[in-house]
Amino acid sequence: MSIRIDPEKCTGCGKCRQVCPGSLIYKDEKNKSCMKYPRDCWGCTACVKECRFEAIRYYLGADIGGKGAYLYTKQDEPFLHWHIVKPNKEEKIITVNQQESNNY
Ligand code: SF4
Ligand code: SF4
């Protein structure tokens, strides 16, 4: 798996950099977020969840049949919509109410 940050969509808010547990995301000279070593990403998805500008795509690994499939999120508080885009571009959406996400 790996993430890709779209510099056209990135506003430079810095939230992804604050949450990455590996400090893998840095700020470039234009104040946009970048990945220095994408292969070091361990796929926690914290940055994907935090980005409110749909700038981060999380590509699924080949080991789980990724083949170009990716995830991104849309925020609609308290809801978080996980968009799953399959290789054929078909899209599925899983919605989580973040205020209830810790209720078991
Ligand atoms: S959270 Fe999204 S918009 Fe903010 S710096 Fe990171 S990639 Fe850019
Ligand atoms: S998925 Fe996790 S480890 Fe990978 S860049 Fe985002 S926050 Fe860092």
Coordinates of N, CA and C and ligand atoms in Angstrom, one line a residue:
M1 N 0.8 -1.2 0.0 CA 0.0 0.0 0.0 C 0.9 1.2 0.0
S2 N 0.3 2.3 -0.4 CA 1.0 3.6 -0.4 C 0.0 4.7 -0.5
I3 N 0.4 5.9 -0.1 CA -0.5 7.0 -0.3 C 0.1 8.0 -1.4
R4 N -0.8 8.7 -2.0 CA -0.4 9.8 -2.9 C -1.1 11.1 -2.5
I5 N -0.4 12.1 -2.5 CA -1.0 13.4 -2.1 C -1.1 14.3 -3.4
D6 N -2.3 14.8 -3.7 CA -2.5 15.6 -4.9 C -2.1 17.0 -4.6
P7 N -1.1 17.6 -5.1 CA -0.7 19.0 -4.8 C -1.7 20.0 -5.2
E8 N -2.5 19.6 -6.2 CA -3.6 20.6 -6.6 C -4.7 20.7 -5.6
K9 N -4.9 19.6 -4.8 CA -6.0 19.7 -3.8 C -5.5 20.0 -2.4
C10 N -4.2 19.8 -2.2 CA -3.6 20.0 -0.9 C -3.6 21.5 -0.6
T11 N -4.2 21.9 0.6 CA -4.2 23.3 1.0 C -3.0 23.7 1.9
G12 N -2.3 22.6 2.3 CA -1.2 22.9 3.2 C -1.6 23.0 4.7
C13 N -2.8 22.5 5.0 CA -3.3 22.7 6.4 C -2.4 22.0 7.4
G14 N -1.7 21.0 7.0 CA -0.8 20.3 7.9 C -1.3 19.2 8.8
K15 N -2.6 18.9 8.7 CA -3.2 17.9 9.6 C -2.6 16.5 9.4
C16 N -2.3 16.2 8.1 CA -1.8 14.9 7.9 C -0.4 14.7 8.5
R17 N 0.4 15.8 8.5 CA 1.7 15.8 9.0 C 1.7 15.6 10.6
Q18 N 0.6 16.2 11.2 CA 0.5 16.1 12.6 C 0.2 14.7 13.1
V19 N -0.5 13.9 12.3 CA -1.0 12.6 12.7 C -0.2 11.4 12.3
C20 N 0.7 11.6 11.3 CA 1.4 10.5 10.8 C 2.4 9.9 11.9
P21 N 2.2 8.7 12.3 CA 3.0 8.1 13.4 C 4.4 7.9 13.0
G22 N 4.7 7.9 11.7 CA 6.1 7.7 11.3 C 6.8 9.0 10.9
S23 N 6.1 10.1 11.0 CA 6.6 11.4 10.5 C 7.1 11.3 9.1
L24 N 6.3 10.7 8.3 CA 6.7 10.4 6.9 C 6.3 11.5 5.9
I25 N 5.5 12.4 6.4 CA 4.9 13.5 5.5 C 5.6 14.8 5.9
Y26 N 6.1 15.5 4.9 CA 6.8 16.7 5.1 C 6.2 17.8 4.3
K27 N 6.6 19.0 4.6 CA 6.1 20.2 3.9 C 7.1 20.6 2.8
D28 N 6.6 20.8 1.6 CA 7.6 21.2 0.5 C 7.7 22.7 0.5
E29 N 8.5 23.2 -0.5 CA 8.7 24.7 -0.5 C 7.5 25.5 -0.8
K30 N 6.4 24.8 -1.3 CA 5.2 25.5 -1.6 C 4.2 25.3 -0.5
N31 N 4.6 24.8 0.7 CA 3.8 24.6 1.8 C 2.8 23.4 1.6
K32 N 3.0 22.6 0.6 CA 2.1 21.4 0.4 C 2.8 20.2 1.1
S33 N 1.9 19.3 1.3 CA 2.4 18.1 2.0 C 2.9 17.1 0.9
C34 N 4.0 16.4 1.3 CA 4.6 15.4 0.4 C 5.1 14.2 1.2
M35 N 5.2 13.1 0.5 CA 5.8 11.9 1.1 C 7.2 11.8 0.7
K36 N 8.1 11.6 1.6 CA 9.5 11.5 1.3 C 9.8 10.1 0.8
Y37 N 9.3 9.1 1.6 CA 9.6 7.7 1.3 C 8.2 6.9 1.3
P38 N 7.5 7.0 0.2 CA 6.1 6.4 0.2 C 6.1 4.9 0.6
R39 N 7.2 4.2 0.3 CA 7.3 2.8 0.6 C 7.4 2.5 2.1
D40 N 7.7 3.6 2.9 CA 7.8 3.4 4.3 C 6.4 3.5 5.0
C41 N 5.4 3.9 4.3 CA 4.1 4.0 4.8 C 3.6 2.7 5.3
W42 N 3.1 2.6 6.5 CA 2.6 1.3 7.0 C 1.1 1.2 6.9
G43 N 0.5 2.2 6.3 CA -0.9 2.0 6.0 C -1.9 2.2 7.1
C44 N -1.6 3.1 8.1 CA -2.5 3.2 9.2 C -3.8 4.0 8.8
T45 N -3.7 4.8 7.7 CA -4.8 5.6 7.1 C -5.1 6.8 8.0
A46 N -4.3 7.1 9.0 CA -4.6 8.3 9.8 C -4.6 9.6 9.0
C47 N -3.7 9.7 8.1 CA -3.7 10.9 7.2 C -4.9 11.0 6.3
V48 N -5.3 9.9 5.8 CA -6.5 9.9 4.9 C -7.7 10.3 5.7
K49 N -7.8 9.9 6.9 CA -9.0 10.3 7.7 C -9.0 11.8 8.1
E50 N -7.8 12.3 8.2 CA -7.7 13.7 8.6 C -7.9 14.7 7.5
C51 N -7.6 14.3 6.3 CA -7.6 15.3 5.2 C -9.0 15.7 4.8
R52 N -9.3 16.9 4.9 CA -10.7 17.4 4.6 C -10.8 17.9 3.2
F53 N -9.8 17.7 2.4 CA -9.8 18.3 1.1 C -9.6 17.2 0.0
E54 N -9.8 16.0 0.4 CA -9.8 14.8 -0.5 C -8.5 14.8 -1.3
A55 N -7.4 15.2 -0.6 CA -6.1 15.3 -1.3 C -5.3 14.1 -1.3
I56 N -5.7 13.1 -0.4 CA -4.9 12.0 -0.1 C -5.6 10.7 -0.6
R57 N -4.9 10.0 -1.5 CA -5.4 8.7 -1.9 C -4.6 7.6 -1.3
Y58 N -5.2 6.6 -0.8 CA -4.6 5.4 -0.2 C -4.7 4.2 -1.2
Y59 N -3.6 3.9 -1.8 CA -3.7 2.8 -2.8 C -3.5 1.4 -2.1
L60 N -4.5 0.5 -2.4 CA -4.4 -0.8 -1.8 C -3.3 -1.7 -2.4
G61 N -2.7 -2.4 -1.5 CA -1.6 -3.3 -2.0 C -2.0 -4.4 -2.9
A62 N -1.0 -4.9 -3.7 CA -1.3 -6.0 -4.6 C -1.7 -7.3 -3.8
D63 N -1.2 -7.4 -2.5 CA -1.4 -8.6 -1.7 C -2.9 -8.7 -1.4
I64 N -3.7 -7.6 -1.5 CA -5.1 -7.7 -1.2 C -5.9 -7.4 -2.5
G65 N -5.2 -7.6 -3.6 CA -5.9 -7.4 -4.9 C -6.1 -6.0 -5.3
G66 N -5.2 -5.1 -4.9 CA -5.3 -3.7 -5.1 C -5.5 -3.3 -6.6
K67 N -4.6 -3.7 -7.4 CA -4.6 -3.4 -8.9 C -5.1 -2.0 -9.2
G68 N -4.6 -1.0 -8.5 CA -5.0 0.4 -8.7 C -6.2 0.9 -7.9
A69 N -6.8 0.0 -7.1 CA -7.9 0.4 -6.3 C -7.4 1.3 -5.2
Y70 N -8.2 2.3 -4.8 CA -7.7 3.2 -3.8 C -8.9 3.7 -2.9
L71 N -8.6 4.3 -1.8 CA -9.5 4.9 -0.8 C -9.3 6.4 -0.7
Y72 N -10.3 7.1 -0.5 CA -10.2 8.5 0.0 C -11.4 8.8 0.9
T73 N -11.4 9.9 1.6 CA -12.5 10.2 2.5 C -13.1 11.5 2.2
K74 N -14.4 11.6 2.5 CA -15.1 12.9 2.5 C -15.7 13.1 3.9
Q75 N -15.5 14.3 4.4 CA -15.9 14.7 5.7 C -17.3 15.3 5.6
D76 N -18.2 15.0 6.6 CA -19.5 15.5 6.6 C -19.9 15.4 8.1
E77 N -19.3 16.1 9.0 CA -19.4 15.8 10.4 C -20.9 15.7 10.9
P78 N -21.1 14.7 11.7 CA -20.2 13.8 12.3 C -19.8 12.6 11.5
F79 N -20.2 12.6 10.2 CA -20.0 11.4 9.4 C -18.7 11.5 8.6
L80 N -18.1 10.3 8.5 CA -16.9 10.2 7.6 C -17.2 9.2 6.6
H81 N -17.1 9.6 5.3 CA -17.5 8.7 4.2 C -16.2 8.2 3.6
W82 N -16.0 6.9 3.6 CA -14.9 6.2 3.0 C -15.3 5.8 1.6
H83 N -14.6 6.4 0.6 CA -14.9 6.1 -0.8 C -13.9 5.0 -1.2
I84 N -14.3 3.9 -1.7 CA -13.5 2.9 -2.2 C -13.6 2.8 -3.7
V85 N -12.6 3.1 -4.5 CA -12.6 3.2 -5.9 C -11.9 1.9 -6.5
K86 N -12.7 1.1 -7.1 CA -12.2 -0.2 -7.6 C -11.4 0.1 -8.9
P87 N -10.6 -0.9 -9.4 CA -9.9 -0.8 -10.6 C -10.7 -0.4 -11.8
N88 N -12.0 -0.8 -11.8 CA -12.9 -0.5 -12.9 C -13.6 0.8 -12.7
K89 N -13.1 1.6 -11.7 CA -13.6 2.9 -11.3 C -15.0 2.9 -10.6
E90 N -15.5 1.7 -10.4 CA -16.8 1.6 -9.6 C -16.5 2.0 -8.2
E91 N -17.4 2.8 -7.6 CA -17.1 3.4 -6.3 C -18.1 2.9 -5.3
K92 N -17.6 2.5 -4.1 CA -18.5 2.1 -3.0 C -18.2 3.1 -1.9
I93 N -19.2 3.3 -1.1 CA -19.1 4.3 0.0 C -19.5 3.6 1.3
I94 N -18.6 3.7 2.3 CA -18.9 3.2 3.7 C -18.9 4.4 4.6
T95 N -20.0 4.6 5.3 CA -20.2 5.8 6.1 C -20.1 5.4 7.6
V96 N -19.3 6.2 8.3 CA -19.1 6.0 9.7 C -19.5 7.2 10.5
N97 N -20.3 7.0 11.5 CA -20.6 8.2 12.4 C -19.5 8.3 13.4
Q98 N -18.7 9.3 13.3 CA -17.5 9.3 14.2 C -17.8 9.5 15.7
Q99 N -19.0 10.1 15.9 CA -19.4 10.2 17.4 C -19.8 8.9 18.0
E100 N -20.1 7.9 17.2 CA -20.5 6.6 17.7 C -19.4 5.5 17.4
S101 N -18.3 5.9 16.8 CA -17.4 4.9 16.3 C -16.7 4.1 17.5
N102 N -16.8 4.6 18.7 CA -16.2 3.9 19.8 C -17.2 3.1 20.6
N103 N -18.5 3.1 20.1 CA -19.5 2.3 20.8 C -19.4 0.9 20.3
Y104 N -19.3 -0.1 21.1 CA -19.2 -1.5 20.7 C -20.5 -2.2 21.1
Ligands
SF4_1 S1 -4.4 17.1 5.4 FE1 -4.8 17.2 3.2 S2 -4.9 19.4 2.7 FE2 -4.0 19.2 4.7 S3 -1.8 19.3 4.3 FE3 -2.4 17.1 4.4 S4 -2.8 16.6 2.2 FE4 -2.8 18.8 2.4
SF4_2 S1 -1.1 6.0 6.1 FE1 -0.3 6.3 8.2 S2 1.9 5.8 8.1 FE2 1.2 6.1 6.0 S3 1.6 8.3 5.5 FE3 -0.5 8.2 6.3 S4 -0.4 8.6 8.5 FE4 1.7 8.1 7.8

